[in-house]
mmCIF file of C-alpha atoms in Angstrom:
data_model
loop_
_atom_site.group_PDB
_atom_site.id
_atom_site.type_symbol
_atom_site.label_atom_id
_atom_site.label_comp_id
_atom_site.label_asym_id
_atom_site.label_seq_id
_atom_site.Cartn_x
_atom_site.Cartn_y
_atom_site.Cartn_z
ATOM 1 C CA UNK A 325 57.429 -86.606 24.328
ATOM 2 C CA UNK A 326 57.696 -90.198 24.905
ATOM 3 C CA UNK A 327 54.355 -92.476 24.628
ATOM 4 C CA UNK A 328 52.299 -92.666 27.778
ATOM 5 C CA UNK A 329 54.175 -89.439 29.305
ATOM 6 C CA UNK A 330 50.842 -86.516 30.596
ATOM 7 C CA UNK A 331 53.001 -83.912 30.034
ATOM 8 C CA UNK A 332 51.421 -81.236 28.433
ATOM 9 C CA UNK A 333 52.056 -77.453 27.141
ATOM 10 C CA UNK A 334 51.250 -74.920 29.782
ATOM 11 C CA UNK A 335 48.223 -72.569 28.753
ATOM 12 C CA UNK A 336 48.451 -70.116 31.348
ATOM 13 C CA UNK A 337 50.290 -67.322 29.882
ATOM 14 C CA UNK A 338 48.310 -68.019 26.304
ATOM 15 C CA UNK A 339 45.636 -67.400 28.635
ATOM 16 C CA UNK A 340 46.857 -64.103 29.948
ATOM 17 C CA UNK A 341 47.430 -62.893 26.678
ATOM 18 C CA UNK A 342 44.424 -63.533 25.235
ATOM 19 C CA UNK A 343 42.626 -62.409 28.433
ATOM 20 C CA UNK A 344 44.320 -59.066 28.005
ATOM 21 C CA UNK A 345 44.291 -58.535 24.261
ATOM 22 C CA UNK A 346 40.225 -59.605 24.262
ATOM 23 C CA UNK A 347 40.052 -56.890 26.745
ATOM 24 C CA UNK A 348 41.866 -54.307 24.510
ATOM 25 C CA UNK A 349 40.107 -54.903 21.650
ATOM 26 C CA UNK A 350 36.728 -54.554 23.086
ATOM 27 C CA UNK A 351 37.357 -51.439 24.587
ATOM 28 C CA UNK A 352 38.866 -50.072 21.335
ATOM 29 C CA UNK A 353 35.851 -51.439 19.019
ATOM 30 C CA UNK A 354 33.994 -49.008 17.393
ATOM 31 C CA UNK A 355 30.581 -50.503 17.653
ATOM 32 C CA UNK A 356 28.742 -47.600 15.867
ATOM 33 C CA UNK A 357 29.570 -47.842 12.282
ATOM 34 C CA UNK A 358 28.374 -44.700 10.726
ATOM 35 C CA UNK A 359 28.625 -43.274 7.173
ATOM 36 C CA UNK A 360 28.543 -39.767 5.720
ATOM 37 C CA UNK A 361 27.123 -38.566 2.321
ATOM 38 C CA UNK A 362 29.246 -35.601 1.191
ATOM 39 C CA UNK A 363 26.632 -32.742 -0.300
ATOM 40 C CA UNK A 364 26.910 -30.446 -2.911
ATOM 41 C CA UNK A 365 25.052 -26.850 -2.699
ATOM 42 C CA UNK A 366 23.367 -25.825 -5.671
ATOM 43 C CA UNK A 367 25.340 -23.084 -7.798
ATOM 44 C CA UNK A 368 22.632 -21.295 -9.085
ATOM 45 C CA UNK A 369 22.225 -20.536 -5.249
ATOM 46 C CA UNK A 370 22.128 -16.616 -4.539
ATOM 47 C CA UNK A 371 23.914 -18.022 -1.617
ATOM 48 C CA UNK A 372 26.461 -20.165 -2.473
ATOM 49 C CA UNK A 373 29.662 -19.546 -2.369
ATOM 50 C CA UNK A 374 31.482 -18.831 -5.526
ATOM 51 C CA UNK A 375 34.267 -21.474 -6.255
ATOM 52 C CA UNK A 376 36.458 -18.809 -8.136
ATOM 53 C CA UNK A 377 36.848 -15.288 -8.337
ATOM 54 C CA UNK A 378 36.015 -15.303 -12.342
ATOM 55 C CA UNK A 379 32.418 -15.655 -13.268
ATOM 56 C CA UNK A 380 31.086 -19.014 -14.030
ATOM 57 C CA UNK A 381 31.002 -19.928 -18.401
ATOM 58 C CA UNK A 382 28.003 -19.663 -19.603
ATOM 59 C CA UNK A 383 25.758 -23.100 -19.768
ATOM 60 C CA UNK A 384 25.894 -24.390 -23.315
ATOM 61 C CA UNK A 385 22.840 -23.788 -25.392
ATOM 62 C CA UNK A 386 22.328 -27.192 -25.670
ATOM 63 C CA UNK A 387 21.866 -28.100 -22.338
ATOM 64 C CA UNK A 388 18.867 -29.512 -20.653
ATOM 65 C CA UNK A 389 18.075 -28.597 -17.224
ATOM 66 C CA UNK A 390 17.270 -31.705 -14.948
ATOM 67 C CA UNK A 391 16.177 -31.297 -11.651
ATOM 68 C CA UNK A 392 14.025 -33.621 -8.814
ATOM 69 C CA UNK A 393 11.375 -31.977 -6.827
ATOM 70 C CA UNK A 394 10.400 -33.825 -3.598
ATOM 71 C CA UNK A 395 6.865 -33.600 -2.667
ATOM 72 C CA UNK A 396 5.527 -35.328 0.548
ATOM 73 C CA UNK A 397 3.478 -37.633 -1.644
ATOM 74 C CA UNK A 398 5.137 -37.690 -4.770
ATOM 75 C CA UNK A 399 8.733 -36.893 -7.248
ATOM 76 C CA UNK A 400 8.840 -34.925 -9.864
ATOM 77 C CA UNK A 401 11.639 -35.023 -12.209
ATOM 78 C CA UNK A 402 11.489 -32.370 -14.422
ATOM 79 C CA UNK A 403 13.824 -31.911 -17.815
ATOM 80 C CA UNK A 404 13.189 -28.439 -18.494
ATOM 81 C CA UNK A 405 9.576 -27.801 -18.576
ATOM 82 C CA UNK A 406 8.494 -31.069 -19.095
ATOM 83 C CA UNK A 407 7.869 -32.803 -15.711
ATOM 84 C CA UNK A 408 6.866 -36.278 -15.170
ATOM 85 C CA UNK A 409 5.619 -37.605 -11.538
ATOM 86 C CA UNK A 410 6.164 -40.705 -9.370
ATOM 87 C CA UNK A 411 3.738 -40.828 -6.832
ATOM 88 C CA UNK A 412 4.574 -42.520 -3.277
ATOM 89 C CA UNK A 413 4.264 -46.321 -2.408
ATOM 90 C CA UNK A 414 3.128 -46.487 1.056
ATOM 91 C CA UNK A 415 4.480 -43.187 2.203
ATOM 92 C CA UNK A 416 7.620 -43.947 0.634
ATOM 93 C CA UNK A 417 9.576 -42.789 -2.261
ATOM 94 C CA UNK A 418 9.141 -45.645 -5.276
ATOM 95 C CA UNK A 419 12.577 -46.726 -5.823
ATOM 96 C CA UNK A 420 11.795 -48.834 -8.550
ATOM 97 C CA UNK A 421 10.245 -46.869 -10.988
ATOM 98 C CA UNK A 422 12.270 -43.445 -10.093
ATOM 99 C CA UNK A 423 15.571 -45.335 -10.222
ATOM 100 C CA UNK A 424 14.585 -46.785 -13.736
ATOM 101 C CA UNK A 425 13.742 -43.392 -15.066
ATOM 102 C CA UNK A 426 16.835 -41.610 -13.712
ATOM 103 C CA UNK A 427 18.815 -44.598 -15.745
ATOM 104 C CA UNK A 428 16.924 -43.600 -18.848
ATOM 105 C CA UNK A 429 18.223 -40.192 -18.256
ATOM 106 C CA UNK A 430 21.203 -41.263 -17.700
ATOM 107 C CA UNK A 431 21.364 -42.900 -21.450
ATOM 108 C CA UNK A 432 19.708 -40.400 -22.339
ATOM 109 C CA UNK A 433 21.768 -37.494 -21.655
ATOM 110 C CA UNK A 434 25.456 -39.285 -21.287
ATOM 111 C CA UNK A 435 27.192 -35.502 -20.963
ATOM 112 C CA UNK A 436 25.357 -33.863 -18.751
ATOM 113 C CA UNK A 437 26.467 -34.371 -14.860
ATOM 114 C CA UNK A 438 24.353 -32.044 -12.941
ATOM 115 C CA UNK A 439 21.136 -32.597 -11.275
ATOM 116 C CA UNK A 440 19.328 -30.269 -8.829
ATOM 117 C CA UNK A 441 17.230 -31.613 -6.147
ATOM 118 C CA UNK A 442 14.974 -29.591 -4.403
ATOM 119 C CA UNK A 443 12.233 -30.356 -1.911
ATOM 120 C CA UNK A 444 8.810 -28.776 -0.354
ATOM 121 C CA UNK A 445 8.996 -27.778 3.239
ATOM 122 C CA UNK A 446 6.979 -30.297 4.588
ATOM 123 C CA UNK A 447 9.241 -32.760 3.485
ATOM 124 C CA UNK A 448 11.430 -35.067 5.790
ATOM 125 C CA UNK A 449 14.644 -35.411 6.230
ATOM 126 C CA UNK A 450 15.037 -39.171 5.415
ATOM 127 C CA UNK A 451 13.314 -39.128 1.694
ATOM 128 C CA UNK A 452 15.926 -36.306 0.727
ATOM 129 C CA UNK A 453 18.356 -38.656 2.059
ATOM 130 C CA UNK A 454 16.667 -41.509 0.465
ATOM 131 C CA UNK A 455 16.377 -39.245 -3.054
ATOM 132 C CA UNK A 456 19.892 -38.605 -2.851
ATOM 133 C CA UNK A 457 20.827 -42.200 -1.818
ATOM 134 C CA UNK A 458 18.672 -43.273 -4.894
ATOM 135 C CA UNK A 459 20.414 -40.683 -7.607
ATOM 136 C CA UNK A 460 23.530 -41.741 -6.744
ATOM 137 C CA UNK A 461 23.150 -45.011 -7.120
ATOM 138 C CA UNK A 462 21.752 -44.067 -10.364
ATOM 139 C CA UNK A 463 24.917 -43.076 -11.593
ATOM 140 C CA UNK A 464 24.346 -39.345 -11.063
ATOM 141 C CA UNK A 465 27.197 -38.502 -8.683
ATOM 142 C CA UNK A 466 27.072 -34.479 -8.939
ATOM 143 C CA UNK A 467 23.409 -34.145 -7.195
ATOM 144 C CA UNK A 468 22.979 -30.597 -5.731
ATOM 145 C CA UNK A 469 20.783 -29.509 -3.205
ATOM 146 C CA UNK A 470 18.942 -26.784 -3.117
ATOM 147 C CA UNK A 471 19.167 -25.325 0.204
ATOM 148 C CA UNK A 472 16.098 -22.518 -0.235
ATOM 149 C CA UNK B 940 30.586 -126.070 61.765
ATOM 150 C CA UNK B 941 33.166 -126.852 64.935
ATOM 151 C CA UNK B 942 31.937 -127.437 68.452
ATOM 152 C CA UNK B 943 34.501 -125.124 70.063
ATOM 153 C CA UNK B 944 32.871 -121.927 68.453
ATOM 154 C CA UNK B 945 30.562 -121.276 71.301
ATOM 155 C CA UNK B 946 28.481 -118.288 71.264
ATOM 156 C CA UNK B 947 30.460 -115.358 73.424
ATOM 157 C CA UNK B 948 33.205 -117.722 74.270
ATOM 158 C CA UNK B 949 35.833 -118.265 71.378
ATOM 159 C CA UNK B 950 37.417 -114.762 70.163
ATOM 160 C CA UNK B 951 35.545 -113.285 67.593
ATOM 161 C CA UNK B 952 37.514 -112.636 63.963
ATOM 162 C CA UNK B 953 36.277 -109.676 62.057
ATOM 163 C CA UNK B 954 37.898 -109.561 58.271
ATOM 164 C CA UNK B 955 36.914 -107.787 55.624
ATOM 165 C CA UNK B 956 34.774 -110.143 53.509
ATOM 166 C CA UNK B 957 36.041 -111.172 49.780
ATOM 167 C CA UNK B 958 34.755 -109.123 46.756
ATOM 168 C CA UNK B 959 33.017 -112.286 46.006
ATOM 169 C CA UNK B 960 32.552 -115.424 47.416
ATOM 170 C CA UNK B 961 34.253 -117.052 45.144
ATOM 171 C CA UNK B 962 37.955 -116.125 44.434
ATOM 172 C CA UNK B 963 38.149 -117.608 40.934
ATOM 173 C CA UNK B 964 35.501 -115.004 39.822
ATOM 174 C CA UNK B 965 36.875 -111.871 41.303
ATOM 175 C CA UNK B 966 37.370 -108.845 38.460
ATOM 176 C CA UNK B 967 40.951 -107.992 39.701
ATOM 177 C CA UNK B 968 41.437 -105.114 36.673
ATOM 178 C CA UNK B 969 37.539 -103.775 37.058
ATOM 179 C CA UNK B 970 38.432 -103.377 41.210
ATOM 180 C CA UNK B 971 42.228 -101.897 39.970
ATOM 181 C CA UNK B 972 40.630 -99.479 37.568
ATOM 182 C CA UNK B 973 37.635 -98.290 40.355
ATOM 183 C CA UNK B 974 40.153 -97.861 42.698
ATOM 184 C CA UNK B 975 43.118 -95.440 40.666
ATOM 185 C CA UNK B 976 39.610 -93.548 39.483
ATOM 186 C CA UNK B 977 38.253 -93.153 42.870
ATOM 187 C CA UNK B 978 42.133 -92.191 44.100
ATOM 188 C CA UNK B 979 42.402 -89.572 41.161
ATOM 189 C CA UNK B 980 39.004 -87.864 41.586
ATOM 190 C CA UNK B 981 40.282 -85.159 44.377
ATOM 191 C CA UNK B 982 42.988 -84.132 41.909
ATOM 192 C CA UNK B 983 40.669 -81.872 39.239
ATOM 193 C CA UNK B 984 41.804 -80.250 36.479
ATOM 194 C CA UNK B 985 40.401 -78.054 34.269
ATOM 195 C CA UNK B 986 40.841 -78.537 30.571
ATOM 196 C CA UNK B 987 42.275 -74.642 29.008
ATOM 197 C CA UNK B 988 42.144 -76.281 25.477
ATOM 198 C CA UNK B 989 38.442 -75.350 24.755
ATOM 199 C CA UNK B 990 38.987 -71.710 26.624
ATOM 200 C CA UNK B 991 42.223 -71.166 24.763
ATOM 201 C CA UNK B 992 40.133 -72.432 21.093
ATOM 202 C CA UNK B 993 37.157 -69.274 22.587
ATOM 203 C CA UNK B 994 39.794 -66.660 23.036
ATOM 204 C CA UNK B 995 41.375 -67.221 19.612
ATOM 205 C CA UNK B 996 38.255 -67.062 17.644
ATOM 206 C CA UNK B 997 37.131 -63.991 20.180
ATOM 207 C CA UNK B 998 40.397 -62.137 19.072
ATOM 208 C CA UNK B 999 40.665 -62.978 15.513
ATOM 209 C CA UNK B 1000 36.765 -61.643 15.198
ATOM 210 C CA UNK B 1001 38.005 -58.804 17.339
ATOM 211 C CA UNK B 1002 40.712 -57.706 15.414
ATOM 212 C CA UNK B 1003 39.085 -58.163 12.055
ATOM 213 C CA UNK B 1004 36.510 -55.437 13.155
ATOM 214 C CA UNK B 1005 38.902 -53.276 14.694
ATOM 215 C CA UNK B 1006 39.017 -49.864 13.875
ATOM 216 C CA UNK B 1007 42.735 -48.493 14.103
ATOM 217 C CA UNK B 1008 41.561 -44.594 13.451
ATOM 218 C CA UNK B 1009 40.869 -44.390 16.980
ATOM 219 C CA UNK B 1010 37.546 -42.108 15.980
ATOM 220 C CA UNK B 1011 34.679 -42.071 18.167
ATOM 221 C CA UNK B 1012 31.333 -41.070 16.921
ATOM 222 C CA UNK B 1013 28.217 -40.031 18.961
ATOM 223 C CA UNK B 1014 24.453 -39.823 17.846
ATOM 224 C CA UNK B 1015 22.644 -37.742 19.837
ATOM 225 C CA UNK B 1016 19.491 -39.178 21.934
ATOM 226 C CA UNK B 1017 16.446 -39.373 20.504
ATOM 227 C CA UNK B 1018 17.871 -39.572 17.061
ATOM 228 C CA UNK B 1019 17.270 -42.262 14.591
ATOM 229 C CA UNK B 1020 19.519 -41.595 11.712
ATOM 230 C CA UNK B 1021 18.388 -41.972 7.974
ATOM 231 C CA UNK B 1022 19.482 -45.092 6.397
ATOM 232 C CA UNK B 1023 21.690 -45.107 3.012
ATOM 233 C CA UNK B 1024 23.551 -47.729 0.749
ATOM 234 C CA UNK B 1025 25.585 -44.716 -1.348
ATOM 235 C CA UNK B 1026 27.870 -43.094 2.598
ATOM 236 C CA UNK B 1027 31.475 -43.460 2.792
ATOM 237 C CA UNK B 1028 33.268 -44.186 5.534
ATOM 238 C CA UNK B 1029 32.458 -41.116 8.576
ATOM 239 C CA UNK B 1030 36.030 -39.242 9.197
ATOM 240 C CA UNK B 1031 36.607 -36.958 12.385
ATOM 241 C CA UNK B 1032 35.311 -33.374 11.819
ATOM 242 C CA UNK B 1033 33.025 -30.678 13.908
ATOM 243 C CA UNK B 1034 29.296 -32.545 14.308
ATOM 244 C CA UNK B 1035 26.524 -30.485 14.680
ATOM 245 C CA UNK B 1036 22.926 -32.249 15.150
ATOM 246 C CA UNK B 1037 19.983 -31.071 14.520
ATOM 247 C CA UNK B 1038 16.844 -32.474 17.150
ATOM 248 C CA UNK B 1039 13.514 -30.971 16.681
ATOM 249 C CA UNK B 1040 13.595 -27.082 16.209
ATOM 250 C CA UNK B 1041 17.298 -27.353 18.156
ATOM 251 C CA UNK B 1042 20.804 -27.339 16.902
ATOM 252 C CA UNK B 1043 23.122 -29.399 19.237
ATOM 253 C CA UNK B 1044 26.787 -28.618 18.850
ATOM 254 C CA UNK B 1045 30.182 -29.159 21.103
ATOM 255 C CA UNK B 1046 32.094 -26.518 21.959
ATOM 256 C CA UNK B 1047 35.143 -27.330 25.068
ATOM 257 C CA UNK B 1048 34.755 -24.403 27.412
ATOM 258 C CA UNK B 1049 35.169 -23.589 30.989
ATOM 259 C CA UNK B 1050 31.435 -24.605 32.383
ATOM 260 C CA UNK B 1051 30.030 -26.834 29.718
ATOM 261 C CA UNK B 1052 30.701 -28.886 26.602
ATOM 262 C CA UNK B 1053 27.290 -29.328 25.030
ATOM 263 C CA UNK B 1054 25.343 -26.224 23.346
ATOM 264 C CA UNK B 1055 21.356 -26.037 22.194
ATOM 265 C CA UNK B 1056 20.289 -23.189 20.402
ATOM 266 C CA UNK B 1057 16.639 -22.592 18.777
ATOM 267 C CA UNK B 1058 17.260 -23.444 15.094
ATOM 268 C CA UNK B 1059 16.309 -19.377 13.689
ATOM 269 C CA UNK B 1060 19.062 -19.210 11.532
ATOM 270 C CA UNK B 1061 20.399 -16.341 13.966
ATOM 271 C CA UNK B 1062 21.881 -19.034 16.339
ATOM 272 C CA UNK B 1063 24.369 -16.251 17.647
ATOM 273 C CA UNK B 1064 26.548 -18.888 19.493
ATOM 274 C CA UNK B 1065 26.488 -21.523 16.746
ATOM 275 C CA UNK B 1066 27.899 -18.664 14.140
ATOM 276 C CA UNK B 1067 30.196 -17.673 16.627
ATOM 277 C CA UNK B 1068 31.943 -20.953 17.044
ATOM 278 C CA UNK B 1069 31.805 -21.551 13.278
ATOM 279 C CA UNK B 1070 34.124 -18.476 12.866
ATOM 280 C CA UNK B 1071 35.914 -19.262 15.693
ATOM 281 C CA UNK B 1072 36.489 -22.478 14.312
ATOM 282 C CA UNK B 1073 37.410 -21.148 11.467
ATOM 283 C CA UNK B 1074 39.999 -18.907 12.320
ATOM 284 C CA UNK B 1075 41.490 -21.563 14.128
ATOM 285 C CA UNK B 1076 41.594 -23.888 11.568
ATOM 286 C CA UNK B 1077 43.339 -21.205 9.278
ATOM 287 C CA UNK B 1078 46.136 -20.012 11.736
ATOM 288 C CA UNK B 1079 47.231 -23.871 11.982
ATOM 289 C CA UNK B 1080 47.530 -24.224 8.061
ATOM 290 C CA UNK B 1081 47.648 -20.933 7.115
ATOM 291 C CA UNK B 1082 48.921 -22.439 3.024
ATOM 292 C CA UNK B 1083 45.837 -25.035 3.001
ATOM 293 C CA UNK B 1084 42.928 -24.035 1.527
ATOM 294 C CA UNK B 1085 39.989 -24.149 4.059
ATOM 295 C CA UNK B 1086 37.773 -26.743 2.659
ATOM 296 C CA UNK B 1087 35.327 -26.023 5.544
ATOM 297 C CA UNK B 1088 34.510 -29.731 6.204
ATOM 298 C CA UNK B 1089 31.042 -30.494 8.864
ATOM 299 C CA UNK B 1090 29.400 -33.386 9.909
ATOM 300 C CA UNK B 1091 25.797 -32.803 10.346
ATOM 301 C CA UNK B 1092 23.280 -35.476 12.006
ATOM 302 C CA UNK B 1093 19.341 -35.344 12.046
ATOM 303 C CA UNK B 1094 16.671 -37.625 13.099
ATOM 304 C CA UNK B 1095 14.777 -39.128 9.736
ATOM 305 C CA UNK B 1096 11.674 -37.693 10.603
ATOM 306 C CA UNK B 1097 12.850 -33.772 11.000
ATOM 307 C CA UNK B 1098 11.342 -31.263 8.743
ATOM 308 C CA UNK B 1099 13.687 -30.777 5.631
ATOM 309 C CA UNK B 1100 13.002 -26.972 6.240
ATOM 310 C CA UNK B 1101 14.989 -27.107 9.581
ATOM 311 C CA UNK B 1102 18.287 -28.862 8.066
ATOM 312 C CA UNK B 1103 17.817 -26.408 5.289
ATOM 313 C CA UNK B 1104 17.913 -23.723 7.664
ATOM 314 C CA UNK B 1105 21.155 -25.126 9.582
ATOM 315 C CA UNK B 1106 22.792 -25.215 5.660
ATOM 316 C CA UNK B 1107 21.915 -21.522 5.393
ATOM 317 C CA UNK B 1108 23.799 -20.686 8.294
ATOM 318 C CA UNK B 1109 27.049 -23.096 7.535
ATOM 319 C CA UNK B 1110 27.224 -21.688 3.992
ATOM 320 C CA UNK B 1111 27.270 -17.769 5.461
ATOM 321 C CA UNK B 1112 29.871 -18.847 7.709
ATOM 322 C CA UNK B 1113 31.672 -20.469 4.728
ATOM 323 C CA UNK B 1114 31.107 -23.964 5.888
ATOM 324 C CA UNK B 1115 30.124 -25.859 2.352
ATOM 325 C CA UNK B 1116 32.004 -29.050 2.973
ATOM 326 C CA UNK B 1117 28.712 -30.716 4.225
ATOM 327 C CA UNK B 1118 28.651 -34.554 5.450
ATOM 328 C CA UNK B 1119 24.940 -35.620 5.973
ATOM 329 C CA UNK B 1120 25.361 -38.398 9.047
ATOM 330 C CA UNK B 1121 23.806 -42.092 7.736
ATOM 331 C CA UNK B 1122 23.130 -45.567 8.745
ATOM 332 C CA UNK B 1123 24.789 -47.385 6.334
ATOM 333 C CA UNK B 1124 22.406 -50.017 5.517
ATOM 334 C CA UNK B 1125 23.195 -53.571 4.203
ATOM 335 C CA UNK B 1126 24.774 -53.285 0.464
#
């Protein structure tokens, strides 16, 4: 292009394209982005179903049983009898202090893997979400729920 | 001043007067340059350059959140989903919500799409499409192992009893593969 020339590129048909791949690609967005936590049912369940057609080994003596209780004011993690309870913060589960305490089982008892959680009736919905939420992230991956 | 020039006698000469009355002070480039502007100003363009720059940065933002899975997901109405850091990414299975003492499921028949039953744990028609499902599922990979996959969504504030009763009824029908529906919050 020689100096002083006004010749410039012709932006129509970057235009069309544009105009036409803007329009695919908001049609096509998924604007809802959703996750899913994948649940495990309880195998001590009368009514879950058996994984295998043998019976189940025996637990080894040794092994504690943990479990989390959901209250509508309160959690109780229990390791066998012994139960110790976190009470709510402002009608919410204290994250803090239960996370901290399912670490310290987590040190605590390095081979065990299974936790029950179980919940009262008048529970809701989003704290056994938010329980669940808060033992995974506390490096308890196998949770199961009790579904009686 | 001339003595022929009498009034309504001599001719009269209209000219244009000067730009100034001076010649010697007369901007000839200033009076050049008003003039090409004033000659150019029916001739409008419009500048693409800042419309082309917009469309770029709308389709690069585009195209970084594009999802190429082609999945659609619905929440039900009146449903405000619980919120967790811990979900993985949602993948296409059967959905069944849970609204109140309702369980919402789709079913593609003849009259309607959409199903509510009273969440009893009877639900005839939900345990009937379950096995339907089911059989389905195992006459198009009959060598697969049915792993009995379910998304199930719930407002935050339902009773825990009520989902508890929906996993009751999925785990008769040999449903166990339950997704619990989130929000992903920020991580």
């Amino acid at each position: 292009m020689s100096a002083g020339s006004s010749e410039e590129p012709n932006l129509t048909p970057f235009i069309d394209l544009f105009s036409v791949l803007v329009c695919f690609l908001l049609m096509t967005a998924a604007w809802l982005q959703l996750e899913a936590l994948q649940i495990n049912i309880d195998p001590s369940n009368p009514d879950a179903p058996a994984q295998s057609q043998e019976p189940p080994p025996p637990p080894p003596l040794n092994q504690v049983k943990l479990s989390v209780k959901l209250y509508a004011d309160k959690v109780v993690l229990s390791e066998n009898q012994a139960e110790k309870a976190f009470p709510n913060s402002n009608n919410q589960i204290d994250r803090a202090r239960v996370s901290q305490a399912l670490l310290d089982w987590r040190t605590k008892f390095t081979e065990q893997k299974d936790i029950v959680l179980n919940s009262e009736k008048d529970v809701k919905y989003g704290s056994l979400i938010s329980m669940y939420d808060i033992l995974i992230s506390s490096k308890w991956p196998d949770v199961a729920i009790n579904p009686n | 001043m001339s003595s022929d020039k009498v009034k309504g006698l001599a001719p009269r000469l209209i000219s244009v007067p000067g730009y100034h009355i001076h010649p010697e002070y007369d901007l000839v480039h200033l009076r050049h340059l008003i003039e090409t502007r004033r000659s150019h100003k029916n001739k409008f363009t419009l500048n693409l350059a800042p419309m082309v720059d917009m469309f770029s940065v709308l389709v690069i933002f585009l195209l970084m959140n594009f999802s190429s899975s082609g999945d659609a997901f619905f929440v039900s109405q009146n449903l405000t989903l619980p919120k967790a850091t811990q979900g993985k990414p949602m993948v296409s299975l059967p959905l069944i919500a849970v609204v109140g003492n309702k369980v919402i499921f789709n079913v593609e028949t003849e009259e309607k799409t959409k199903f509510e039953e009273i969440n009893d744990e009877k639900v005839p028609r939900l345990r009937a499409w379950l096995q339907k499902y089911k059989t389905f599922k195992k006459q198009m990979s009959p060598d697969a192992k049915f792993e009995g996959k379910i998304n199930l969504q719930a407002d935050v504030n339902t009773p825990v009893e009520e989902i508890k009763k929906v996993m009751r009824v999925l785990m008769n029908e040999g449903w166990t593969g339950i997704n619990f529906v989130v929000d992903p919050s920020k991580k």
